[in-house]
Amino acid sequence: DKAANKLHDFECACNSDMSVKKTDGPATCDKDECTTNPCAMGQTCNDPVKTVGSIGDYTCECTNGVKATGSAATCETDECAAMPAPCGSGQSCNDPDKASNKLHDFVCTCDSDMSIKKTDGPATCDKDECASNPCAMGQTCNDPVKTLASIGDYTCECTNGVKATGAAAVCETDECAAMPSPCGMDQTCTDPDKASNKLHDFECACNSDMSIKKTDGPATCDKDECTSNPCAMGQTCNDPVKTLVSIGDYTCECTNGVKTTGAAAVCETDECAAMPSPCGMDQTCTDPDKAANKLHDFECACNSDMSIKKTDGPATCDKDECTSNPCAMGQTCVDPVKTVKSLGDFTCTCTNGVVATGASATCETDECAAMPSPCGMDQTCTDPDKASNKLHDFECACNSDMSIKKTDGPATC
């Protein structure tokens, strides 16, 4: 029926069998994809579902069992043909079963010894590292284990017995040539045996008395550090151990008992001079004993009441925040805790009950004033109670019929 108002009544019939039909779409007709011989020579083709809707489900199977769907199968894969070769140099590779579903079965065999083999990776074959002469002239090279797996185990040996592994040996080391000198200042260093395996045998001798010596470290030579007057005027200097190795152990002592080691002492410290003040705002700081070893004794007193005090920290002073009239006209201010530590806890209360903490309250909020309108187009919005704590009470009414309404959202018009 070709009338324009008679659609979706067309009928499809299979040419191979005109009795197979479908209205308003193609009919499902049999199709055996194997009739076109899609598989490679010697492969078996199978089309399990012979319909137009299952195109591409045919399989191609090799004689060794390898199978592929929708295309000719790849029957063989020679793993040894990979580049670079999986066995590396100096080895032969053999893949006993090249079926593409039989991987990781290739075997690597050492060319130098065909009995050394490994499956799925290179074999460990002999290698004498000394053949490349890695040692310095006059040194003896020895490679104890001549395999690829033991690269770097060769040794180089000097005529004095010093030996190194994996590199040319350093036959001699003069410990006295180190910078800075291992003996320090005002001492002479001597290394009797410079063989690099003969360490910690150097000797330090004091220049002021060459009979004072020590092996493997600086000798102890006298030195009184107080002779250079390192302390400030009026301070007492004491050097308990007068040796070069104890440099910096002298003490400087003030008349009030304050003592410092290795430098002039700081006799007084006024804790109240710190910035910012340790007492904070609206308080007076007093440090009764400014001796540098008398810390944490400063006192904070409230300026509003000097009898309120605290040692080693700010005092707790009363403060009524409502005295500064922080709330808007007509709002009630309440400060529940009147201390400096509780600043910002005052509340402002509107006549309609709306409350805000730490700031003037917002007494009214007209929900209908939001943009875009919460009611959408062609509706009228009304907010009966604009108190800011009375939300979700606005009403939407249809302009076409004002009797159709909904609270807290657009009406259905």
Short mmCIF file of C-alpha atoms in Angstrom, two decimals:
data_model
loop_
_atom_site.label_atom_id
_atom_site.label_comp_id
_atom_site.label_asym_id
_atom_site.label_seq_id
_atom_site.Cartn_x
_atom_site.Cartn_y
_atom_site.Cartn_z
CA ASP A 1 0.00 0.00 0.00
CA LYS A 2 1.92 3.11 -1.20
CA ALA A 3 -0.37 5.64 0.52
CA ALA A 4 1.85 8.19 2.34
CA ASN A 5 0.12 7.41 5.62
CA LYS A 6 0.79 3.69 5.17
CA LEU A 7 4.48 3.41 6.23
CA HIS A 8 6.49 0.49 7.65
CA ASP A 9 4.35 -2.06 5.72
CA PHE A 10 7.02 -2.97 3.11
CA GLU A 11 8.06 -6.63 2.91
CA CYS A 12 11.52 -8.18 2.28
CA ALA A 13 11.83 -11.69 0.74
CA CYS A 14 15.05 -13.74 0.30
CA ASN A 15 15.88 -14.34 -3.38
CA SER A 16 17.26 -17.77 -2.43
CA ASP A 17 13.88 -18.67 -0.89
CA MET A 18 10.99 -16.25 -1.55
CA SER A 19 9.02 -17.86 1.29
CA VAL A 20 11.50 -16.35 3.82
CA LYS A 21 10.02 -12.87 4.42
CA LYS A 22 9.97 -10.03 6.97
CA THR A 23 7.78 -6.89 7.21
CA ASP A 24 9.44 -3.46 7.79
CA GLY A 25 13.06 -4.76 7.49
CA PRO A 26 15.40 -7.30 5.86
CA ALA A 27 14.66 -11.01 6.21
CA THR A 28 17.24 -13.37 7.73
CA CYS A 29 18.59 -15.51 4.87
CA ASP A 30 21.09 -18.37 5.11
CA LYS A 31 24.73 -17.63 4.04
CA ASP A 32 27.62 -20.11 4.30
CA GLU A 33 30.81 -17.98 4.32
CA CYS A 34 33.00 -21.03 3.61
CA THR A 35 31.65 -21.21 0.02
CA THR A 36 34.06 -18.35 -0.89
CA ASN A 37 37.13 -20.37 0.36
CA PRO A 38 38.38 -17.66 2.78
CA CYS A 39 41.00 -19.91 4.44
CA ALA A 40 44.53 -20.64 3.23
CA MET A 41 45.38 -23.86 1.39
CA GLY A 42 45.28 -26.91 3.66
CA GLN A 43 43.18 -25.19 6.34
CA THR A 44 39.66 -26.37 7.27
CA CYS A 45 36.83 -23.81 7.12
CA ASN A 46 33.75 -24.01 9.37
CA ASP A 47 30.80 -21.55 9.45
CA PRO A 48 28.81 -22.42 12.62
CA VAL A 49 25.88 -20.02 11.96
CA LYS A 50 25.03 -19.60 8.28
CA THR A 51 23.07 -16.33 8.36
CA VAL A 52 23.61 -12.82 7.04
CA GLY A 53 23.53 -11.56 10.65
CA SER A 54 26.55 -13.73 11.61
CA ILE A 55 29.02 -12.61 8.91
CA GLY A 56 32.62 -13.10 10.12
CA ASP A 57 32.02 -16.01 12.55
CA TYR A 58 33.67 -18.63 10.30
CA THR A 59 36.90 -20.30 11.53
CA CYS A 60 40.05 -21.47 9.73
CA GLU A 61 41.88 -24.39 11.41
CA CYS A 62 45.43 -25.56 10.63
CA THR A 63 46.40 -29.24 10.62
CA ASN A 64 48.40 -28.61 13.87
CA GLY A 65 45.25 -27.35 15.65
CA VAL A 66 45.94 -23.58 15.41
CA LYS A 67 42.62 -21.81 14.78
CA ALA A 68 41.58 -18.24 13.76
CA THR A 69 38.12 -16.62 13.52
CA GLY A 70 37.12 -14.39 10.61
CA SER A 71 40.35 -14.76 8.64
CA ALA A 72 42.95 -17.28 7.48
CA ALA A 73 45.00 -18.71 10.42
CA THR A 74 48.74 -18.21 11.01
CA CYS A 75 49.79 -21.81 11.48
CA GLU A 76 53.50 -21.40 12.35
CA THR A 77 55.67 -18.89 14.29
CA ASP A 78 59.47 -19.43 14.41
CA GLU A 79 60.57 -17.74 17.65
CA CYS A 80 64.21 -18.00 16.57
CA ALA A 81 63.51 -15.69 13.60
CA ALA A 82 62.96 -12.71 15.95
CA MET A 83 65.36 -9.73 15.63
CA PRO A 84 67.45 -9.35 17.71
CA ALA A 85 67.95 -13.09 18.21
CA PRO A 86 66.50 -14.27 21.54
CA CYS A 87 69.71 -16.21 22.33
CA GLY A 88 72.23 -13.41 21.72
CA SER A 89 75.65 -13.78 20.10
CA GLY A 90 77.78 -16.96 20.35
CA GLN A 91 74.72 -19.21 20.65
CA SER A 92 72.47 -21.21 18.31
CA CYS A 93 68.66 -21.03 18.49
CA ASN A 94 66.24 -23.91 17.75
CA ASP A 95 62.41 -23.79 17.86
CA PRO A 96 61.26 -27.48 18.04
CA ASP A 97 57.51 -26.72 17.59
CA LYS A 98 56.71 -23.74 15.38
CA ALA A 99 52.93 -23.89 15.91
CA SER A 100 51.90 -20.32 16.69
CA ASN A 101 50.20 -21.49 19.90
CA LYS A 102 53.41 -23.22 21.05
CA LEU A 103 55.58 -20.30 22.31
CA HIS A 104 58.49 -20.11 24.85
CA ASP A 105 59.78 -23.55 23.80
CA PHE A 106 62.85 -22.33 21.83
CA VAL A 107 66.28 -23.65 22.98
CA CYS A 108 69.59 -21.68 23.11
CA THR A 109 72.83 -23.69 22.77
CA CYS A 110 76.38 -22.34 23.35
CA ASP A 111 78.52 -22.49 20.17
CA SER A 112 81.60 -23.12 22.37
CA ASP A 113 79.97 -26.13 24.09
CA MET A 114 76.84 -27.61 22.48
CA SER A 115 75.99 -29.42 25.74
CA ILE A 116 75.25 -26.08 27.46
CA LYS A 117 71.60 -25.27 26.67
CA LYS A 118 68.65 -23.29 28.05
CA THR A 119 64.96 -23.18 27.12
CA ASP A 120 63.18 -19.81 26.60
CA GLY A 121 66.31 -17.67 27.08
CA PRO A 122 70.08 -17.37 26.48
CA ALA A 123 72.36 -20.07 27.92
CA THR A 124 75.33 -19.19 30.18
CA CYS A 125 78.50 -19.71 28.09
CA ASP A 126 82.22 -19.34 28.96
CA LYS A 127 83.93 -15.92 28.75
CA ASP A 128 87.48 -15.14 30.00
CA GLU A 129 87.48 -11.40 30.87
CA CYS A 130 91.28 -11.33 31.16
CA ALA A 131 91.56 -11.84 27.37
CA SER A 132 90.88 -8.08 26.93
CA ASN A 133 93.81 -7.10 29.25
CA PRO A 134 91.71 -4.99 31.68
CA CYS A 135 94.51 -4.57 34.28
CA ALA A 136 97.28 -1.93 34.35
CA MET A 137 100.84 -2.72 33.21
CA GLY A 138 102.68 -5.04 35.63
CA GLN A 139 99.46 -6.26 37.31
CA THR A 140 98.31 -9.93 37.21
CA CYS A 141 94.79 -10.67 35.94
CA ASN A 142 92.72 -13.65 37.10
CA ASP A 143 89.15 -14.56 36.04
CA PRO A 144 87.98 -17.27 38.53
CA VAL A 145 84.62 -18.05 36.84
CA LYS A 146 84.68 -17.77 33.04
CA THR A 147 80.96 -17.38 32.30
CA LEU A 148 78.75 -14.63 30.91
CA ALA A 149 76.84 -14.62 34.18
CA SER A 150 80.00 -13.73 36.17
CA ILE A 151 81.05 -10.63 34.21
CA GLY A 152 83.09 -8.31 36.49
CA ASP A 153 84.53 -10.99 38.83
CA TYR A 154 88.10 -10.77 37.43
CA THR A 155 90.87 -9.47 39.77
CA CYS A 156 93.95 -7.30 39.14
CA GLU A 157 96.85 -7.87 41.57
CA CYS A 158 99.85 -5.58 42.15
CA THR A 159 103.36 -6.88 42.86
CA ASN A 160 102.98 -5.69 46.51
CA GLY A 161 99.85 -7.85 46.94
CA VAL A 162 97.24 -5.12 46.55
CA LYS A 163 94.24 -6.59 44.71
CA ALA A 164 91.09 -5.10 43.10
CA THR A 165 88.00 -6.83 41.64
CA GLY A 166 86.42 -5.73 38.35
CA ALA A 167 88.91 -2.92 37.64
CA ALA A 168 92.63 -2.12 37.50
CA ALA A 169 94.12 -1.99 41.03
CA VAL A 170 95.46 1.12 42.80
CA CYS A 171 98.79 -0.19 44.07
CA GLU A 172 99.85 2.72 46.31
CA THR A 173 97.97 5.22 48.53
CA ASP A 174 99.79 7.94 50.54
CA GLU A 175 97.39 8.60 53.43
CA CYS A 176 99.28 11.78 54.35
CA ALA A 177 98.44 13.32 50.94
CA ALA A 178 94.72 13.58 51.90
CA MET A 179 93.22 17.08 52.11
CA PRO A 180 92.69 18.21 54.77
CA SER A 181 95.63 16.49 56.46
CA PRO A 182 94.59 13.60 58.74
CA CYS A 183 96.89 15.04 61.42
CA GLY A 184 95.40 18.55 61.52
CA MET A 185 97.39 21.76 62.14
CA ASP A 186 100.85 22.03 63.77
CA GLN A 187 101.61 18.33 63.25
CA THR A 188 103.76 16.35 60.77
CA CYS A 189 102.28 13.30 58.98
CA THR A 190 104.33 10.24 57.92
CA ASP A 191 103.03 7.14 56.01
CA PRO A 192 105.62 4.32 56.42
CA ASP A 193 103.93 1.83 54.01
CA LYS A 194 102.05 3.34 51.05
CA ALA A 195 100.61 0.02 49.75
CA SER A 196 96.88 0.73 49.25
CA ASN A 197 95.99 -2.29 51.38
CA LYS A 198 98.14 -0.95 54.22
CA LEU A 199 95.86 1.78 55.56
CA HIS A 200 95.59 3.39 59.03
CA ASP A 201 99.37 3.11 59.59
CA PHE A 202 100.18 6.83 59.13
CA GLU A 203 101.79 8.66 62.08
CA CYS A 204 101.19 12.20 63.42
CA ALA A 205 103.90 14.03 65.40
CA CYS A 206 103.52 17.40 67.20
CA ASN A 207 105.72 20.11 65.65
CA SER A 208 106.22 21.60 69.15
CA ASP A 209 107.55 18.23 70.40
CA MET A 210 108.29 15.58 67.74
CA SER A 211 108.43 12.90 70.44
CA ILE A 212 104.64 13.27 70.92
CA LYS A 213 103.18 10.93 68.26
CA LYS A 214 100.04 8.97 67.46
CA THR A 215 99.27 6.32 64.79
CA ASP A 216 96.10 6.62 62.64
CA GLY A 217 95.04 10.02 63.98
CA PRO A 218 96.19 13.42 65.32
CA ALA A 219 98.52 13.47 68.33
CA THR A 220 97.48 15.32 71.52
CA CYS A 221 99.48 18.58 71.68
CA ASP A 222 98.96 21.25 74.42
CA LYS A 223 97.04 24.50 73.62
CA ASP A 224 95.32 26.88 76.12
CA GLU A 225 92.56 28.69 74.17
CA CYS A 226 92.06 31.31 76.92
CA THR A 227 95.44 32.90 76.09
CA SER A 228 93.76 34.64 73.12
CA ASN A 229 91.13 36.30 75.42
CA PRO A 230 88.06 34.98 73.54
CA CYS A 231 85.53 36.13 76.20
CA ALA A 232 83.90 39.58 76.58
CA MET A 233 85.10 42.09 79.15
CA GLY A 234 84.22 41.09 82.70
CA GLN A 235 83.67 37.41 81.78
CA THR A 236 85.82 34.57 83.18
CA CYS A 237 87.50 32.18 80.68
CA ASN A 238 88.27 28.53 81.48
CA ASP A 239 89.86 25.92 79.13
CA PRO A 240 89.35 22.52 80.81
CA VAL A 241 91.37 20.41 78.27
CA LYS A 242 94.36 22.25 76.75
CA THR A 243 94.91 20.18 73.59
CA LEU A 244 94.57 20.72 69.83
CA VAL A 245 91.87 18.03 69.61
CA SER A 246 89.72 19.91 72.16
CA ILE A 247 89.59 23.23 70.31
CA GLY A 248 86.33 25.04 71.20
CA ASP A 249 85.82 23.54 74.69
CA TYR A 250 86.66 26.76 76.58
CA THR A 251 83.85 28.48 78.57
CA CYS A 252 83.00 32.15 79.19
CA GLU A 253 81.12 32.84 82.46
CA CYS A 254 79.20 36.02 83.38
CA THR A 255 79.14 37.47 86.92
CA ASN A 256 75.46 36.36 87.20
CA GLY A 257 76.44 32.72 86.47
CA VAL A 258 75.42 32.56 82.81
CA LYS A 259 77.92 30.37 80.94
CA THR A 260 78.63 29.68 77.22
CA THR A 261 80.99 27.10 75.62
CA GLY A 262 83.20 28.04 72.65
CA ALA A 263 82.13 31.71 72.43
CA ALA A 264 81.64 34.88 74.48
CA ALA A 265 78.56 34.55 76.69
CA VAL A 266 75.29 36.48 76.34
CA CYS A 267 74.73 37.50 79.95
CA GLU A 268 71.21 38.98 79.71
CA THR A 269 68.05 38.25 77.67
CA ASP A 270 64.87 40.35 78.08
CA GLU A 271 62.07 37.97 77.06
CA CYS A 272 59.60 40.87 76.91
CA ALA A 273 61.58 42.47 74.06
CA ALA A 274 60.53 39.69 71.65
CA MET A 275 58.46 40.71 68.61
CA PRO A 276 55.57 40.07 68.60
CA SER A 277 55.15 40.49 72.37
CA PRO A 278 54.76 37.14 74.19
CA CYS A 279 51.79 38.64 76.10
CA GLY A 280 49.78 39.72 73.05
CA MET A 281 47.56 42.84 72.89
CA ASP A 282 46.17 44.86 75.88
CA GLN A 283 48.65 43.30 78.34
CA THR A 284 51.88 44.49 79.99
CA CYS A 285 54.99 42.23 79.97
CA THR A 286 57.57 42.18 82.81
CA ASP A 287 60.80 40.08 82.94
CA PRO A 288 61.96 40.04 86.60
CA ASP A 289 65.29 38.23 85.93
CA LYS A 290 66.98 38.95 82.58
CA ALA A 291 69.83 36.45 83.05
CA ALA A 292 70.10 34.47 79.79
CA ASN A 293 69.72 31.21 81.73
CA LYS A 294 66.57 32.43 83.47
CA LEU A 295 63.94 31.94 80.78
CA HIS A 296 60.15 31.43 80.98
CA ASP A 297 59.86 33.71 84.06
CA PHE A 298 58.25 36.71 82.28
CA GLU A 299 54.84 37.86 83.54
CA CYS A 300 51.79 39.13 81.58
CA ALA A 301 49.27 41.48 83.32
CA CYS A 302 45.94 42.70 81.87
CA ASN A 303 45.90 46.47 81.23
CA SER A 304 42.20 46.52 82.17
CA ASP A 305 42.98 44.89 85.54
CA MET A 306 46.68 44.69 86.52
CA SER A 307 45.83 42.16 89.24
CA ILE A 308 45.08 39.56 86.53
CA LYS A 309 48.50 38.01 85.71
CA LYS A 310 50.10 34.90 84.26
CA THR A 311 53.74 33.67 84.16
CA ASP A 312 55.29 32.44 80.85
CA GLY A 313 52.27 33.30 78.71
CA PRO A 314 49.36 35.70 78.10
CA ALA A 315 46.83 36.28 80.92
CA THR A 316 43.10 35.74 80.39
CA CYS A 317 41.45 39.20 80.39
CA ASP A 318 37.68 40.01 80.25
CA LYS A 319 36.32 41.64 77.08
CA ASP A 320 32.60 42.19 76.24
CA GLU A 321 32.45 42.39 72.43
CA CYS A 322 28.89 43.80 72.50
CA THR A 323 30.15 47.13 73.91
CA SER A 324 31.29 48.06 70.37
CA ASN A 325 27.71 47.56 68.99
CA PRO A 326 28.71 45.02 66.27
CA CYS A 327 25.07 44.15 65.37
CA ALA A 328 22.74 46.05 63.01
CA MET A 329 20.03 48.37 64.32
CA GLY A 330 17.17 46.48 65.98
CA GLN A 331 19.25 43.30 66.52
CA THR A 332 20.08 41.95 70.00
CA CYS A 333 23.79 41.34 70.85
CA VAL A 334 24.90 38.66 73.37
CA ASP A 335 28.58 37.86 74.30
CA PRO A 336 28.44 34.50 76.21
CA VAL A 337 32.16 34.37 77.18
CA LYS A 338 33.74 37.78 77.82
CA THR A 339 37.47 36.98 77.39
CA VAL A 340 40.17 37.95 74.90
CA LYS A 341 40.49 34.26 73.96
CA SER A 342 36.80 34.07 72.93
CA LEU A 343 36.77 36.94 70.41
CA GLY A 344 34.14 36.37 67.72
CA ASP A 345 31.68 34.34 69.86
CA PHE A 346 29.11 37.18 70.16
CA THR A 347 25.68 36.61 68.52
CA CYS A 348 23.27 39.00 66.74
CA THR A 349 19.57 38.01 66.92
CA CYS A 350 16.85 39.50 64.67
CA THR A 351 13.30 40.21 65.94
CA ASN A 352 12.11 37.26 63.79
CA GLY A 353 14.54 34.89 65.56
CA VAL A 354 17.31 34.70 62.93
CA VAL A 355 20.72 34.41 64.70
CA ALA A 356 24.30 34.94 63.43
CA THR A 357 27.59 34.39 65.31
CA GLY A 358 30.53 36.80 65.02
CA ALA A 359 28.79 39.21 62.64
CA SER A 360 25.61 41.18 62.08
CA ALA A 361 22.70 38.88 61.11
CA THR A 362 20.91 38.78 57.74
CA CYS A 363 17.29 38.91 58.93
CA GLU A 364 15.43 38.43 55.64
CA THR A 365 15.97 36.44 52.43
CA ASP A 366 13.41 36.66 49.59
CA GLU A 367 13.74 33.30 47.80
CA CYS A 368 11.68 34.64 44.85
CA ALA A 369 14.39 37.26 44.14
CA ALA A 370 16.83 34.54 42.97
CA MET A 371 17.99 34.69 39.32
CA PRO A 372 16.86 32.73 37.41
CA SER A 373 13.46 32.55 39.13
CA PRO A 374 12.98 29.28 41.09
CA CYS A 375 9.52 28.95 39.45
CA GLY A 376 10.69 29.22 35.83
CA MET A 377 8.79 31.00 33.03
CA ASP A 378 4.97 31.71 32.97
CA GLN A 379 4.62 31.27 36.77
CA THR A 380 4.30 33.74 39.69
CA CYS A 381 6.58 33.30 42.74
CA THR A 382 5.48 34.27 46.30
CA ASP A 383 7.63 34.02 49.49
CA PRO A 384 5.19 34.25 52.48
CA ASP A 385 7.93 34.34 55.19
CA LYS A 386 11.21 36.04 54.20
CA ALA A 387 13.05 35.25 57.45
CA SER A 388 16.48 33.92 56.37
CA ASN A 389 15.96 30.80 58.51
CA LYS A 390 12.61 30.15 56.80
CA LEU A 391 13.72 28.71 53.48
CA HIS A 392 11.92 26.35 51.01
CA ASP A 393 8.49 27.94 51.78
CA PHE A 394 8.15 29.91 48.49
CA GLU A 395 5.11 29.13 46.31
CA CYS A 396 4.85 28.90 42.48
CA ALA A 397 1.44 29.57 40.80
CA CYS A 398 0.59 29.09 37.08
CA ASN A 399 -0.19 32.41 35.36
CA SER A 400 -2.74 30.54 33.18
CA ASP A 401 -4.58 29.24 36.25
CA MET A 402 -3.56 30.80 39.58
CA SER A 403 -5.31 28.00 41.46
CA ILE A 404 -2.56 25.56 40.35
CA LYS A 405 0.27 25.99 42.90
CA LYS A 406 3.29 24.19 44.37
CA THR A 407 5.54 24.92 47.39
CA ASP A 408 9.39 24.88 47.07
CA GLY A 409 9.49 24.32 43.31
CA PRO A 410 7.77 25.02 39.96
CA ALA A 411 4.09 24.03 39.61
CA THR A 412 2.92 21.67 36.86
CA CYS A 413 0.90 23.89 34.46
#
